C-alpha positions as a printed NumPy array, in Angstrom:
array([[ -88.833,  -87.879,   -7.384],
       [ -89.977,  -88.506,  -10.946],
       [ -88.21 ,  -90.416,  -13.756],
       [ -86.66 ,  -87.279,  -15.196],
       [ -85.038,  -86.412,  -11.882],
       [ -83.909,  -90.019,  -11.467],
       [ -82.132,  -90.257,  -14.83 ],
       [ -81.085,  -86.605,  -15.183],
       [ -80.102,  -85.423,  -11.71 ],
       [ -79.271,  -81.765,  -11.29 ],
       [ -76.574,  -80.442,   -9.035],
       [ -77.855,  -78.713,   -5.937],
       [ -77.904,  -74.964,   -6.294],
       [ -77.454,  -72.834,   -3.23 ],
       [ -79.451,  -69.663,   -3.238],
       [ -77.759,  -66.401,   -2.326],
       [ -79.673,  -63.501,   -0.878],
       [ -80.5  ,  -60.935,   -3.538],
       [ -78.6  ,  -58.191,   -1.718],
       [ -75.322,  -60.157,   -1.733],
       [ -75.45 ,  -61.16 ,   -5.398],
       [ -73.225,  -59.064,   -7.671],
       [ -75.272,  -56.821,   -9.924],
       [ -73.756,  -56.632,  -13.432],
       [ -73.982,  -53.359,  -15.276],
       [ -75.896,  -54.053,  -18.461],
       [ -76.076,  -51.545,  -21.282],
       [ -79.509,  -50.323,  -22.207],
       [ -81.138,  -52.284,  -25.012],
       [ -82.172,  -50.384,  -28.13 ],
       [ -85.863,  -49.697,  -28.4  ],
       [ -87.696,  -52.037,  -30.755],
       [ -89.185,  -50.427,  -33.831],
       [ -92.872,  -49.718,  -33.64 ],
       [ -95.42 ,  -51.374,  -35.926],
       [ -95.778,  -48.154,  -37.897],
       [ -92.035,  -48.107,  -38.614],
       [ -92.006,  -51.749,  -39.658],
       [ -95.005,  -51.268,  -41.928],
       [ -93.002,  -48.908,  -44.148],
       [ -90.171,  -51.387,  -44.709],
       [ -89.895,  -53.175,  -48.045],
       [ -90.969,  -56.85 ,  -47.721],
       [ -88.517,  -59.562,  -48.722],
       [ -89.059,  -60.703,  -52.3  ],
       [ -88.438,  -64.37 ,  -52.937],
       [ -88.572,  -63.781,  -56.714],
       [ -85.08 ,  -62.289,  -56.588],
       [ -83.516,  -65.204,  -54.709],
       [ -81.478,  -67.535,  -56.895],
       [ -82.55 ,  -71.132,  -56.943],
       [ -79.707,  -73.591,  -56.98 ],
       [ -80.379,  -76.178,  -59.677],
       [ -78.783,  -79.113,  -57.962],
       [ -79.583,  -82.688,  -58.79 ],
       [ -79.08 ,  -85.105,  -55.949],
       [ -78.108,  -88.706,  -56.16 ],
       [ -78.35 ,  -91.864,  -54.093],
       [ -75.651,  -94.358,  -53.223],
       [ -76.467,  -97.975,  -52.388],
       [ -74.139, -100.838,  -51.642],
       [ -75.442, -103.715,  -53.763],
       [ -74.815, -107.487,  -53.607],
       [ -73.299, -107.425,  -50.129],
       [ -74.661, -109.361,  -47.169],
       [ -73.311, -107.484,  -44.173],
       [ -73.098, -108.712,  -40.603],
       [ -74.715, -105.409,  -39.536],
       [ -76.681, -102.696,  -41.29 ],
       [ -74.442, -100.057,  -39.704],
       [ -71.469, -101.368,  -41.69 ],
       [ -73.324, -100.782,  -44.95 ],
       [ -74.431,  -97.284,  -43.922],
       [ -70.894,  -96.305,  -42.917],
       [ -69.462,  -97.685,  -46.175],
       [ -72.032,  -95.745,  -48.222],
       [ -71.243,  -92.544,  -46.287],
       [ -67.495,  -93.007,  -46.856],
       [ -68.126,  -93.613,  -50.561],
       [ -70.317,  -90.519,  -50.866],
       [ -67.863,  -88.312,  -48.984],
       [ -64.991,  -89.392,  -51.196],
       [ -66.873,  -89.007,  -54.489],
       [ -68.077,  -85.562,  -53.357],
       [ -64.512,  -84.654,  -52.52 ],
       [ -63.259,  -85.807,  -55.908],
       [ -66.012,  -84.324,  -58.107],
       [ -67.667,  -81.603,  -56.046],
       [ -70.961,  -80.49 ,  -57.63 ],
       [ -70.224,  -82.394,  -60.865],
       [ -71.163,  -85.872,  -59.577],
       [ -74.366,  -86.323,  -61.561],
       [ -72.904,  -84.64 ,  -64.645],
       [ -69.858,  -86.919,  -64.536],
       [ -72.042,  -90.003,  -64.009],
       [ -74.162,  -89.124,  -67.036],
       [ -71.03 ,  -88.459,  -69.133],
       [ -69.655,  -91.877,  -68.115],
       [ -72.934,  -93.593,  -68.996],
       [ -73.   ,  -91.814,  -72.384],
       [ -69.369,  -92.785,  -73.032],
       [ -70.027,  -96.424,  -72.22 ],
       [ -73.04 ,  -96.518,  -74.569],
       [ -71.545,  -94.489,  -77.458],
       [ -68.454,  -94.577,  -79.58 ],
       [ -65.658,  -92.119,  -78.925],
       [ -66.335,  -90.268,  -82.174],
       [ -69.878,  -89.419,  -80.979],
       [ -68.65 ,  -87.664,  -77.822],
       [ -67.109,  -84.258,  -77.291],
       [ -63.73 ,  -83.856,  -75.635],
       [ -65.427,  -82.377,  -72.564],
       [ -67.669,  -85.439,  -72.217],
       [ -64.688,  -87.768,  -72.55 ],
       [ -62.745,  -85.802,  -69.931],
       [ -65.735,  -85.838,  -67.582],
       [ -66.188,  -89.609,  -68.063],
       [ -62.51 ,  -90.139,  -67.189],
       [ -62.95 ,  -87.971,  -64.06 ],
       [ -65.906,  -90.176,  -63.065],
       [ -63.906,  -93.381,  -63.498],
       [ -61.032,  -92.055,  -61.403],
       [ -63.336,  -90.647,  -58.683],
       [ -65.447,  -93.838,  -58.545],
       [ -62.313,  -95.97 ,  -58.105],
       [ -61.088,  -93.782,  -55.225],
       [ -64.559,  -93.725,  -53.624],
       [ -64.941,  -97.502,  -53.998],
       [ -61.594,  -98.037,  -52.249],
       [ -62.701,  -95.738,  -49.402],
       [ -66.112,  -97.398,  -49.128],
       [ -64.797, -100.961,  -48.994],
       [ -61.99 , -100.102,  -46.59 ],
       [ -63.384, -101.875,  -43.49 ],
       [ -65.828, -104.326,  -45.061],
       [ -63.482, -107.269,  -45.591],
       [ -64.127, -109.756,  -48.389],
       [ -66.367, -108.183,  -51.057],
       [ -66.015, -110.039,  -54.346],
       [ -69.441, -109.325,  -55.847],
       [ -70.405, -106.105,  -54.071],
       [ -70.493, -102.714,  -55.785],
       [ -71.765,  -99.201,  -55.145],
       [ -74.801,  -98.262,  -57.212],
       [ -75.025,  -94.504,  -57.847],
       [ -78.227,  -93.084,  -59.326],
       [ -79.447,  -89.541,  -59.848],
       [ -82.706,  -88.72 ,  -58.091]])
């Protein structure tokens, strides 16, 4: 007996004689195409495939001294799930609109940028609530979101 058999025991299998085993009726498999037939096929062109221009972002719980690293990772995952649910693919765009709005006057921004900045503020608040749900006392802690 080796270690694998010790830690992962298998149930005993009783062998039946071949003549007494039921023989299923299997349909015939289609013949595979020959090399000559495959050589005439058009190769896949990667030039035609659309590339999704998606900017990713990172989430980090800052200024929090947790009792366990797992608590931080779970809080960051909850935050990210909630902000993705609120904003969808517009997370980075909304973050940049919010940063522009906080650094500029309202007259310098378009209505779309102002609306996107408001969406960010609302989504961040909901995600922060979800992220801090099980962490307890967190006076100084915050979630730092940065585009990659």
